Tab-separated table of C-alpha atoms and ligand atoms in Angstrom:
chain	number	residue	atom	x	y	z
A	1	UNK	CA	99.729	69.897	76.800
A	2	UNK	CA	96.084	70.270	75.623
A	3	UNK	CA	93.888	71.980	78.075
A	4	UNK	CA	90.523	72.320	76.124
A	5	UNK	CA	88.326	69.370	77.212
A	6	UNK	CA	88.588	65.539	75.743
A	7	UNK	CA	85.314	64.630	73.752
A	8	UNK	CA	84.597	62.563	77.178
A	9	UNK	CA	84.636	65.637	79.277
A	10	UNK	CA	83.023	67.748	76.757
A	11	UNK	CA	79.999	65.374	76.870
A	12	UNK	CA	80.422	65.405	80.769
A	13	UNK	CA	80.200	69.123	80.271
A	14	UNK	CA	77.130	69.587	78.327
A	15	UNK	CA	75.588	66.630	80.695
A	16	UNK	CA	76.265	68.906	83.359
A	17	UNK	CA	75.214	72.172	81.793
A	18	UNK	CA	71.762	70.909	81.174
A	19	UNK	CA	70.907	70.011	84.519
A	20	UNK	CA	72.095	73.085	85.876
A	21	UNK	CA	70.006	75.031	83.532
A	22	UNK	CA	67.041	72.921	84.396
A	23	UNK	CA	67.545	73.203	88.216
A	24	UNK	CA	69.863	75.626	89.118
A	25	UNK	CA	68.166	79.409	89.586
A	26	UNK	CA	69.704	82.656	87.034
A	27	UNK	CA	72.564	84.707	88.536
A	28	UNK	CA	70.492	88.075	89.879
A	29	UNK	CA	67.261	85.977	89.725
A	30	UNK	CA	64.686	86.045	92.869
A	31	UNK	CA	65.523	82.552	92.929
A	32	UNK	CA	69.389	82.813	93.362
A	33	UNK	CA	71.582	82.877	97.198
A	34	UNK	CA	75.169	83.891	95.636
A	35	UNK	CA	74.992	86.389	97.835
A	36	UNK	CA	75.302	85.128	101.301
A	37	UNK	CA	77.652	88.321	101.906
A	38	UNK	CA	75.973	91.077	100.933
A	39	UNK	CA	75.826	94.442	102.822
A	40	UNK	CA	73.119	95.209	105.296
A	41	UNK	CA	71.477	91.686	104.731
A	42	UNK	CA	69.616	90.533	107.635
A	43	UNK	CA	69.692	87.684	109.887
A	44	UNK	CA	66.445	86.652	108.312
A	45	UNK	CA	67.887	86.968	105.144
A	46	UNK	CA	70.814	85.160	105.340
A	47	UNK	CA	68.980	82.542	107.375
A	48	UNK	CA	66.627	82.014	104.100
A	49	UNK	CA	69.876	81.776	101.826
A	50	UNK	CA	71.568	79.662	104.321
A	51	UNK	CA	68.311	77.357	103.840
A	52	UNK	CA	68.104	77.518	99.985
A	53	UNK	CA	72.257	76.513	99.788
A	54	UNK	CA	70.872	73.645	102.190
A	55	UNK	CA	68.126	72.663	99.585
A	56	UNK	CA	70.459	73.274	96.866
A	57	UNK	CA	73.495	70.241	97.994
A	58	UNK	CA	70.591	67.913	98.877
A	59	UNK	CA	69.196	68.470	95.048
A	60	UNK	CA	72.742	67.553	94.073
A	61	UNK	CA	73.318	64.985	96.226
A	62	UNK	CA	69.779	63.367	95.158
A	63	UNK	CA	70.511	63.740	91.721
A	64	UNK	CA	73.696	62.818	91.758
A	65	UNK	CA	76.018	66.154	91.283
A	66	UNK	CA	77.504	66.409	94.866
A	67	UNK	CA	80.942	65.241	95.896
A	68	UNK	CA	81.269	63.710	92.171
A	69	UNK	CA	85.281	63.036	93.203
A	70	UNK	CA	84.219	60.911	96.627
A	71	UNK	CA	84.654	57.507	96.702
A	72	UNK	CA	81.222	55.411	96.066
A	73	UNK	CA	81.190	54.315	99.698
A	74	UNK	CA	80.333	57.626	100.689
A	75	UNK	CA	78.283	58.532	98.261
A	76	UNK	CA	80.296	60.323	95.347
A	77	UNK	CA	79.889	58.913	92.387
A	78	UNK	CA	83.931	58.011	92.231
A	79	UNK	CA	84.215	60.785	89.060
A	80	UNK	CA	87.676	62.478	88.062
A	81	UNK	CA	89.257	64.988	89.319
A	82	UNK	CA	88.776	66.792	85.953
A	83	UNK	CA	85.039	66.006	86.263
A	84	UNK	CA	84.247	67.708	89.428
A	85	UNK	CA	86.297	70.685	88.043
A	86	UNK	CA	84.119	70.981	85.060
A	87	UNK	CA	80.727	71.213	87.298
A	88	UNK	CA	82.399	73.784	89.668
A	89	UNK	CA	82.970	75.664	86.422
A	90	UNK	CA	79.441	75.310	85.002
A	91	UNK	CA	78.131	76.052	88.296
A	92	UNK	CA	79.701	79.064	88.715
A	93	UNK	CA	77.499	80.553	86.036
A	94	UNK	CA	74.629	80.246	88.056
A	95	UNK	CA	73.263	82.130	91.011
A	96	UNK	CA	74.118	79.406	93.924
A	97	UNK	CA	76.764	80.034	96.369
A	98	UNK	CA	78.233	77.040	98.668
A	99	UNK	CA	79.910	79.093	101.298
A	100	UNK	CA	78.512	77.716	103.901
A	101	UNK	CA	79.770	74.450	103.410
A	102	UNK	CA	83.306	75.208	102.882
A	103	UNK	CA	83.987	73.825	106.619
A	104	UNK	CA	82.100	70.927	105.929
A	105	UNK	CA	83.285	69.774	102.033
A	106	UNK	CA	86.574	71.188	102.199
A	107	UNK	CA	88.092	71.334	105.548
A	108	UNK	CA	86.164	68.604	107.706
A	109	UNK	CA	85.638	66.083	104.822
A	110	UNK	CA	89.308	65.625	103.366
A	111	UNK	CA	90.159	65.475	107.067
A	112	UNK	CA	87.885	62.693	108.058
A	113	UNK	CA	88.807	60.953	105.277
A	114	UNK	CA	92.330	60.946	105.980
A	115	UNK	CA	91.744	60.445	109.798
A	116	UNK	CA	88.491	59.732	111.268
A	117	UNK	CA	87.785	56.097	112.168
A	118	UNK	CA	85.129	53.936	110.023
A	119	UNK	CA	82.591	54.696	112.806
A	120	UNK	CA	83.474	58.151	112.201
A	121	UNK	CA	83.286	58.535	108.217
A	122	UNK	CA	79.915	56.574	108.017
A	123	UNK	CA	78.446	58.856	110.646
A	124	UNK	CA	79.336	62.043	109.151
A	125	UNK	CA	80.046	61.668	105.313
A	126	UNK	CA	76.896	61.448	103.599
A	127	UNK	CA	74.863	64.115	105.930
A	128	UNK	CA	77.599	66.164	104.622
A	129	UNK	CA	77.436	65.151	100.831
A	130	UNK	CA	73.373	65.820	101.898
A	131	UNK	CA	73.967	69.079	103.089
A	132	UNK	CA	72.428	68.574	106.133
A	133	UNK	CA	75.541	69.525	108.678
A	134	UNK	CA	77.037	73.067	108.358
A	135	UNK	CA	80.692	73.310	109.957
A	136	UNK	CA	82.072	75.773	111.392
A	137	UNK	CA	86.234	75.957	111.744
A	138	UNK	CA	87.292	77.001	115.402
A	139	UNK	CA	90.940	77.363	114.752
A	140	UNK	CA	91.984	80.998	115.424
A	141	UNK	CA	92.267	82.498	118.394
A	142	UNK	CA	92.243	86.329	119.642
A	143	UNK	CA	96.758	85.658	120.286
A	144	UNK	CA	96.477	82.510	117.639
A	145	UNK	CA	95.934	83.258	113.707
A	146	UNK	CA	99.235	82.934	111.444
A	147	UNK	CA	101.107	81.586	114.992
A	148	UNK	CA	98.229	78.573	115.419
A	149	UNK	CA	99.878	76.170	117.328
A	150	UNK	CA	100.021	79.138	119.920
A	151	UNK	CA	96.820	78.331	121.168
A	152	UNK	CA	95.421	78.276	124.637
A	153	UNK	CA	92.085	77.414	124.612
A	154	UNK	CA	92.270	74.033	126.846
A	155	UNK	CA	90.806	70.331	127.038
A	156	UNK	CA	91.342	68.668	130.466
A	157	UNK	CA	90.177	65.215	130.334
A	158	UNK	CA	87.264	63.955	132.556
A	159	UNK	CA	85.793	60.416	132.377
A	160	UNK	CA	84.317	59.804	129.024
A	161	UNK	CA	84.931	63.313	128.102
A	162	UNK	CA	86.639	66.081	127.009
A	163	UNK	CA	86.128	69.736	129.087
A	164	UNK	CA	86.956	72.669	126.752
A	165	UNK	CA	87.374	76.102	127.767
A	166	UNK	CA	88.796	78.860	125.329
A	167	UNK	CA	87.666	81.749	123.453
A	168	UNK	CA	87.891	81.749	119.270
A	169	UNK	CA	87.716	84.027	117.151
A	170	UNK	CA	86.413	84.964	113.325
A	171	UNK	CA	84.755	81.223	112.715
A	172	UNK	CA	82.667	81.591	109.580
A	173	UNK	CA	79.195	80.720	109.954
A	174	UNK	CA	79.556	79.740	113.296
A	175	UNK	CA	76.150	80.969	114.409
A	176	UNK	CA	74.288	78.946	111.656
A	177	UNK	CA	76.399	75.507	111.942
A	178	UNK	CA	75.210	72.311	113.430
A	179	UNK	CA	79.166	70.826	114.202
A	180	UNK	CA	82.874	72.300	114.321
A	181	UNK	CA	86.036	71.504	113.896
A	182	UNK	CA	88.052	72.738	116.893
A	183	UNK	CA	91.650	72.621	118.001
A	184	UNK	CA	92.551	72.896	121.769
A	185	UNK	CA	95.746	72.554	123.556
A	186	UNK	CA	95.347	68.666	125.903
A	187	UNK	CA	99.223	68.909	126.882
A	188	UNK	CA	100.921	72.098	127.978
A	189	UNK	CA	104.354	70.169	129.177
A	190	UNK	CA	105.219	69.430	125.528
A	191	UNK	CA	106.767	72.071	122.701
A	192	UNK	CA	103.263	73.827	121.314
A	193	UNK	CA	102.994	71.989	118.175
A	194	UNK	CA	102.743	68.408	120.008
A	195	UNK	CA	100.131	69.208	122.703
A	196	UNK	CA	97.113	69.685	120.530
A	197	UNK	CA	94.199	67.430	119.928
A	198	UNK	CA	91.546	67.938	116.783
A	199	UNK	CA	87.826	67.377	117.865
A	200	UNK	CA	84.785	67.584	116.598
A	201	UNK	CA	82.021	69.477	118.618
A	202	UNK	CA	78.310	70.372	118.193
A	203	UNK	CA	77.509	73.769	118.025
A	204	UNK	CA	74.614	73.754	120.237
A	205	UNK	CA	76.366	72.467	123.061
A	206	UNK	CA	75.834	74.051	126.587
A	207	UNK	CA	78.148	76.605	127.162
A	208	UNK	CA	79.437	77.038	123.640
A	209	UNK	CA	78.432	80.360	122.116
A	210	UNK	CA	79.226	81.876	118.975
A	211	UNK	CA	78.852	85.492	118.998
A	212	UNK	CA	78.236	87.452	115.131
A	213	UNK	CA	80.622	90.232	114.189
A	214	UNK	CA	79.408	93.178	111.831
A	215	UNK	CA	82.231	93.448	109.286
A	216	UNK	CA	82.937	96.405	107.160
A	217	UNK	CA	81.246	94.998	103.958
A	218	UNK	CA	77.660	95.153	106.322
A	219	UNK	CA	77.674	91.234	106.217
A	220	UNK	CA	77.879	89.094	110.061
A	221	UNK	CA	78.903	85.911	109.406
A	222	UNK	CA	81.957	85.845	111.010
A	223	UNK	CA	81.824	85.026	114.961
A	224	UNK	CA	83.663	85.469	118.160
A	225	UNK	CA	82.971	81.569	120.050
A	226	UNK	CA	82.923	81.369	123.634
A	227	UNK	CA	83.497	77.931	125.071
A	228	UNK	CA	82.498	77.797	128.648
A	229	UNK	CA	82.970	74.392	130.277
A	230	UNK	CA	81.839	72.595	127.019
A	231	UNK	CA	81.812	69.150	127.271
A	232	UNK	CA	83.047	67.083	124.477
A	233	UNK	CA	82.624	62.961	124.083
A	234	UNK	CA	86.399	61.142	123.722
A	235	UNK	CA	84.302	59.448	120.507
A	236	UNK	CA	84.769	62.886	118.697
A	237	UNK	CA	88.255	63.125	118.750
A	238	UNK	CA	90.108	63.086	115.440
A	239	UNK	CA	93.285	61.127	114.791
A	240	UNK	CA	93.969	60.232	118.537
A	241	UNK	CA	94.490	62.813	121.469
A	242	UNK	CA	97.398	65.051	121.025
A	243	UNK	CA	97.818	64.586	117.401
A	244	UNK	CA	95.700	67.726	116.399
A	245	UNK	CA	98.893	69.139	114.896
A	246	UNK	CA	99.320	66.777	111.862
A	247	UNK	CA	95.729	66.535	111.733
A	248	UNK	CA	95.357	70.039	111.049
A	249	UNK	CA	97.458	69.984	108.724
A	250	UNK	CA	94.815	67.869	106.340
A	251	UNK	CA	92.651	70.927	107.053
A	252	UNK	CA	94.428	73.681	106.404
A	253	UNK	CA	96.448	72.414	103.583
A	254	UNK	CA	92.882	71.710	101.933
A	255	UNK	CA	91.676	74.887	102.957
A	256	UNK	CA	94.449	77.214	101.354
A	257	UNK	CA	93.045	74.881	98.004
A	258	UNK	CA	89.685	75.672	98.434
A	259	UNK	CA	90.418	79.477	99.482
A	260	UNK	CA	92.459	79.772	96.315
A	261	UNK	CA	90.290	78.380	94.224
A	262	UNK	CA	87.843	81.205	95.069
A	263	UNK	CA	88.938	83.002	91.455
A	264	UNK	CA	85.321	82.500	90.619
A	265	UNK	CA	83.937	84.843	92.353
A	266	UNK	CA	85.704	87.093	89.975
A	267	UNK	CA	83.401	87.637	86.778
A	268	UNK	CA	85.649	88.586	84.387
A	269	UNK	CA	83.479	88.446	81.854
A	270	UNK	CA	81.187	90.647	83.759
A	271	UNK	CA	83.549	93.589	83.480
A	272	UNK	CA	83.992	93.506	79.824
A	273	UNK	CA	80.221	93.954	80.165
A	274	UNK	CA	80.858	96.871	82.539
A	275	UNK	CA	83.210	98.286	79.916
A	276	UNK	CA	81.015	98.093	77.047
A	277	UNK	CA	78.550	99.446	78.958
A	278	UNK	CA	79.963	102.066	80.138
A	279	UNK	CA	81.203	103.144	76.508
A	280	UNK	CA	84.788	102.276	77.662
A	281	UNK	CA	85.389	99.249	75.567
A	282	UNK	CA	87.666	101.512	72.961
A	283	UNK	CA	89.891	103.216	76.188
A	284	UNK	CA	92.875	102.309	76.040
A	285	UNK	CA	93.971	102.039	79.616
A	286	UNK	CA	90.523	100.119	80.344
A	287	UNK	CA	91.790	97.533	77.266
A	288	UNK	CA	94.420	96.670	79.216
A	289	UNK	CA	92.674	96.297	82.869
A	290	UNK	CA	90.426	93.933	80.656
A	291	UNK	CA	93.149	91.711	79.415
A	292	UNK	CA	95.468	91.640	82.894
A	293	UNK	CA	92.439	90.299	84.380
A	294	UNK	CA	91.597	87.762	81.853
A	295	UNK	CA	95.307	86.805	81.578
A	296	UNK	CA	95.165	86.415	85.913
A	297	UNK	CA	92.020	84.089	85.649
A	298	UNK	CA	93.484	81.668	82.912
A	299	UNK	CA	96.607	81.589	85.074
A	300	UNK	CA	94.700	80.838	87.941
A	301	UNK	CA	92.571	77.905	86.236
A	302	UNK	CA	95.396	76.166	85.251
A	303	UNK	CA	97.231	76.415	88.691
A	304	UNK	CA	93.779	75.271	90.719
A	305	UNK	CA	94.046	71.952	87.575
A	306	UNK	CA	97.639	71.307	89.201
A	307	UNK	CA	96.298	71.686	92.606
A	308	UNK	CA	93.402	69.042	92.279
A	309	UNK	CA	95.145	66.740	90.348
A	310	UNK	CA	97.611	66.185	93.314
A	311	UNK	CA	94.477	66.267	95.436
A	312	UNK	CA	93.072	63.556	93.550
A	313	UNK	CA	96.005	61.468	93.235
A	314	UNK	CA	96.465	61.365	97.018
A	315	UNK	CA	99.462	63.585	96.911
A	316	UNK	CA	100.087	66.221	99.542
A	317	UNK	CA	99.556	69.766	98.036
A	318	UNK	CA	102.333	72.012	97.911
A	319	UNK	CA	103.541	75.626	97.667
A	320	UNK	CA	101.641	75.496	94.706
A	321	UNK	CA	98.595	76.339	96.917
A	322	UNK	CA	100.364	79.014	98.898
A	323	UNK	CA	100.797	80.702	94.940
A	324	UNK	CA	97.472	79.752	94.076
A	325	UNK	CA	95.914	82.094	97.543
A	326	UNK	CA	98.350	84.875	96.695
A	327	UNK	CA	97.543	85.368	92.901
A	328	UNK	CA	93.618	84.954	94.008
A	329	UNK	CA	94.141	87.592	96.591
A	330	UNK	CA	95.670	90.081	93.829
A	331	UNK	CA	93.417	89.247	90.976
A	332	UNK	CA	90.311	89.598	92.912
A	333	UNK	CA	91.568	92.916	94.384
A	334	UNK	CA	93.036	94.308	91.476
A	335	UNK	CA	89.856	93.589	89.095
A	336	UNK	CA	87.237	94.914	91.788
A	337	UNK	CA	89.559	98.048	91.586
A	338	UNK	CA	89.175	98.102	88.000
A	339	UNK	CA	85.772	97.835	88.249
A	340	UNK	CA	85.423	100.668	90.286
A	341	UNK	CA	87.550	102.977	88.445
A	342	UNK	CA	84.755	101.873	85.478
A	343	UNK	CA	82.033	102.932	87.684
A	344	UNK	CA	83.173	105.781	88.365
A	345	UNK	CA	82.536	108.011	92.011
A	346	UNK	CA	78.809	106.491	91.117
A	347	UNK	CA	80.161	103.461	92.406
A	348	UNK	CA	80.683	104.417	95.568
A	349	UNK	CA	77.178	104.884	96.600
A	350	UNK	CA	75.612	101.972	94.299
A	351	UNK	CA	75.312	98.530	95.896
A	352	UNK	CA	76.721	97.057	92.831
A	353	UNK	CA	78.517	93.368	93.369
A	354	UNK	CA	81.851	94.916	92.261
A	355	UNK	CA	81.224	97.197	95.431
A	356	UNK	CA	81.101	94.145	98.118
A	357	UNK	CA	83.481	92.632	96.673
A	358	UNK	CA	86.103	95.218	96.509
A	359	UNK	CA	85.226	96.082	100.633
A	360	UNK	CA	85.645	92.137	100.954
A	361	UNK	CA	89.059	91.834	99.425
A	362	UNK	CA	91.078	92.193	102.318
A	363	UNK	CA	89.479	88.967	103.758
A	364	UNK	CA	90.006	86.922	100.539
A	365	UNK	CA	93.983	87.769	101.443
A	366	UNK	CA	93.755	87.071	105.027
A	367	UNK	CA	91.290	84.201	105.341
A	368	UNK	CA	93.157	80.813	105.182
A	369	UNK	CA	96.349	82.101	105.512
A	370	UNK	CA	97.783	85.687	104.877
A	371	UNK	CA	100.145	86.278	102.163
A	372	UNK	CA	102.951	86.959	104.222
A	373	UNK	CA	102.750	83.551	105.898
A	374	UNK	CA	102.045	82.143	101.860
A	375	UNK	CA	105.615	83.998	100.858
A	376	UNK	CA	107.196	82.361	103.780
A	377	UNK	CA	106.403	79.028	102.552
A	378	UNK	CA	107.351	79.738	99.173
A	379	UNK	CA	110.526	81.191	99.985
A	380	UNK	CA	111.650	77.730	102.583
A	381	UNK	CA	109.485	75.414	100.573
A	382	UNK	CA	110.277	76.375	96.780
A	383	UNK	CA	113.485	78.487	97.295
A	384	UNK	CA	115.057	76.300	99.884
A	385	UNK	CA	115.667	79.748	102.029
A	386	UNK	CA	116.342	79.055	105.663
A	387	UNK	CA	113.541	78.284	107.685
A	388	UNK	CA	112.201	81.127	110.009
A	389	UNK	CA	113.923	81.220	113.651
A	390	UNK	CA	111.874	80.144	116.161
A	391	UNK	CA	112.880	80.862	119.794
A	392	UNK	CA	109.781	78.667	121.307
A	393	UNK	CA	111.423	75.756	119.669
A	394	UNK	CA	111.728	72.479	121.949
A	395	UNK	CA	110.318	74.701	125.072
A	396	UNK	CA	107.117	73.511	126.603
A	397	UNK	CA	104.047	75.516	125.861
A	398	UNK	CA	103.677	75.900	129.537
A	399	UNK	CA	107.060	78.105	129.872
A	400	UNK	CA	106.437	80.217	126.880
A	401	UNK	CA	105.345	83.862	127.458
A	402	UNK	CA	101.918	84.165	125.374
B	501	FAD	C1	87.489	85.681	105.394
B	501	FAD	C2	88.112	85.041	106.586
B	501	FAD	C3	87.581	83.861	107.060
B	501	FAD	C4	88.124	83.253	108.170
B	501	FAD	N1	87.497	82.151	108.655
B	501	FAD	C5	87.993	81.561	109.751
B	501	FAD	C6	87.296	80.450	110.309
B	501	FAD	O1	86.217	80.046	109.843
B	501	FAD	N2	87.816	79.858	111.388
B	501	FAD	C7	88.982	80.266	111.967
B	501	FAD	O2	89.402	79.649	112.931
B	501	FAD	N3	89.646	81.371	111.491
B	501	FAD	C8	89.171	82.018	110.399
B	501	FAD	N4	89.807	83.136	109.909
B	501	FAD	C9	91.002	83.644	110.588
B	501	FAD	C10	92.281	83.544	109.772
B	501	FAD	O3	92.743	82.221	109.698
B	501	FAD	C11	93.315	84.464	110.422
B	501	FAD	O4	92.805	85.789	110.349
B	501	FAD	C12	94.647	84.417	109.731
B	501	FAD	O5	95.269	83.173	109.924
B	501	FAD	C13	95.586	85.541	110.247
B	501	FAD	O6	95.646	85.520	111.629
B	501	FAD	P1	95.421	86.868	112.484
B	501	FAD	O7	94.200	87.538	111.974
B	501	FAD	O8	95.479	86.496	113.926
B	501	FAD	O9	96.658	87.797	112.113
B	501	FAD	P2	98.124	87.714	112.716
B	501	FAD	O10	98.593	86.304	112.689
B	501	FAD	O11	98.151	88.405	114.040
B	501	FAD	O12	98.952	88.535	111.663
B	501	FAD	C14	99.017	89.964	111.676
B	501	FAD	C15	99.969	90.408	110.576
B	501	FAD	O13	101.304	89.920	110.857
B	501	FAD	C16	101.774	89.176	109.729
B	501	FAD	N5	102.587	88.028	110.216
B	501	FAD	C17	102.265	87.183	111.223
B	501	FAD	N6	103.230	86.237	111.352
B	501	FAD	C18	104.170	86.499	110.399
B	501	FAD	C19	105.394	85.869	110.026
B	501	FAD	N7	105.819	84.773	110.658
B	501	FAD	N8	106.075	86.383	108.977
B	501	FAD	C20	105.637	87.495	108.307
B	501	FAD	N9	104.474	88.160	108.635
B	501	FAD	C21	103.752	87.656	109.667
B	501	FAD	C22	100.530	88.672	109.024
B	501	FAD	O14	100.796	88.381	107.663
B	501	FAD	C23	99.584	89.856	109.200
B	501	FAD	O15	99.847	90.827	108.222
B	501	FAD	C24	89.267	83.804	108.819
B	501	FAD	C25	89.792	85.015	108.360
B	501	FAD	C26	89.212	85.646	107.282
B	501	FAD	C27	89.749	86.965	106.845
């Protein structure tokens, strides 16, 4: 199998390229908001890269670059799979970050596509491909994170709507997004996976308030959500009232894609730099750092190819996902340790990008699924091992002790 591009895609490629280098600002430039996670940036900061990443997907959608693998209807220009992998490549060369619509593109997209009504896909599709809505995923709970059909924040129906009271935890962005997607139990006389209903809910709603949490990389954009008697509309339910289960599923299956596909971030090419310029291109030890981490990213391109290309043929992603977040997880800690071990104790005290992301490794593992929970679905799904015991099975939520 030949992985270098067909003439096609290499004329896709260069296409691409030169309107990136005529639009899209330098990596390190004034210009650039790759950074949305830096240490000790403030909330005015990261509200002005918030808004440039805003500007940045309506450019692309207005020239044609966003969603490129949607369907027309919505806006995409109906490309391959292969195509929109090829501008996520050339874009990753330059200094724009789209972190803060990974709820929207990757989690609430692919779900309302699989499950929203028609009223539902023409309301919220193309102000997504516009950038103009930033989601914000209220899944987790302070008891609910690997065990997520645990969940107690609850939805008692009234009238029309929908009255949600709960407390979340660790939703990204939360404070700076216009909609979320939120799970809450609607049944508590069923077994916990069947009492759940997906919804989606503005942000600014009364009663709903997201709280920022300083992490240990400096960077706040994680939240703490209160929900306080927040009233909902039965029109933004997803896939029909206690469903949320299976509809989740479209997230979080999508998710652990677009988590794992995070390899990016990981300039390998950058620490050759580092090497050279640190007069350690000739070490021996350093030689082979270098080529383990080239080795993990070439791995890792070809397994995020397999991923898509089920993604784009409508197939359900497997364990190949769950491999996918794992390796990610290791290569991007085990190269920001190399870097640092280039740097030297100077790199302790410089505010280098190898710095943040080394501190930020630990949520690369942990955020859309830890690698514990990743092995476990290897091991039933791939290895055919037993599945896990569960002693909640079959009992209603209501009788468990949580
Ligand atoms: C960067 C990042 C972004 C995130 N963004 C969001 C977001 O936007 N919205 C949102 O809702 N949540 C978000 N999360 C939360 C994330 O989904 C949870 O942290 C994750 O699912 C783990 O849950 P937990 O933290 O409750 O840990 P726990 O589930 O309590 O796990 C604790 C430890 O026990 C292990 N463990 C648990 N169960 C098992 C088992 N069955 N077998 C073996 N080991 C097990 C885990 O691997 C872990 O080591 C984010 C987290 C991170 C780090």
């Amino acid at each position: 199998m030949d992985f270098g591009d067909t003439p096609a895609e290499a004329a896709f490629r260069a296409e691409a390229r030169a309107w990136l280098e005529a639009h899209a600002p330098v990596k390190g430039s004034p210009e650039a908001f790759d950074k949305m996670s830096s240490p000790g940036r403030s909330a005015e900061e990261e509200r002005d890269l918030a808004a440039r990443a805003r500007a940045w997907q309506a450019q692309l959608a207005a020239d044609g670059w966003a969603c490129l693998d949607w369907p027309q209807e919505y806006g995409g220009r109906g490309a391959s799979t292969v195509e929109a992998i090829i501008f996520d490549e050339e874009q990753g060369r330059f200094g724009v970050s789209m972190s803060i619509f990974m709820a929207a593109l990757s989690m609430a997209a692919p779900t309302l596509m699989a499950w929203g009504t028609d009223e539902q896909k023409q309301r919220f599709l193309k102000p997504i491909r516009r950038g103009e809505i930033v989601f914000a995923q209220l899944f987790s709970e302070p008891n609910a994170g690997s065990d997520l059909a645990g969940l107690q924040a609850r939805a008692v129906e009234d009238g029309d709507e929908f009255v949600v009271n709960g407390q979340k935890v660790w939703n990204s962005y939360a404070h700076l997004a216009e909609w979320g997607i939120l799970l809450a139990r609607t049944n508590s006389d069923v077994p916990k996976h069947q009492g759940l209903t997906y919804f989606f809910v503005k942000m600014d709603s009364e009663g709903l308030d997201p709280r920022p949490l300083r992490q240990m990389t400096g960077g706040a954009e994680f939240n703490e959500t209160f929900l306080d008697n927040v009233r909902i509309p039965k029109e933004n339910v997803i896939g029909g009232v206690n469903n949320g289960w299976a509809v989740a599923q479209t997230t979080l299956n999508s998710e652990r894609a677009a988590v794992g596909a995070q390899s990016s971030v990981v300039d390998v090419d950058g620490l050759v730099d580092l090497a050279r310029r640190q007069g350690q291109g000739d070490d021996p030890a350093v030689r082979q750092a270098l080529a383990e981490a080239w080795i993990r990213s070439e791995v890792l391109r070809y397994l995020g190819m397999r991923v898509y290309t089920a993604l784009s043929q409508g197939t359900e992603i497997g364990p190949e996902a769950s491999i996918m977040k794992i390796l990610t997880g290791d290569h991007i800690r085990d190269t920001s340790q190399a870097a640092m071990e280039l740097l030297g104790p100077d790199g302790m005290l410089s505010d280098d990008s190898w710095v943040s992301l080394m501190i930020s490794h630990f949520a690369h593992k942990i955020g859309g699924g830890t690698p514990e929970i990743q092995r476990n679905v290897i091991g039933e799904r791939i290895l055919g091992l037993p599945r896990e015991p569960r002693a909640d099975k079959g009992i209603p939520f209501r009788e468990l002790k949580v």
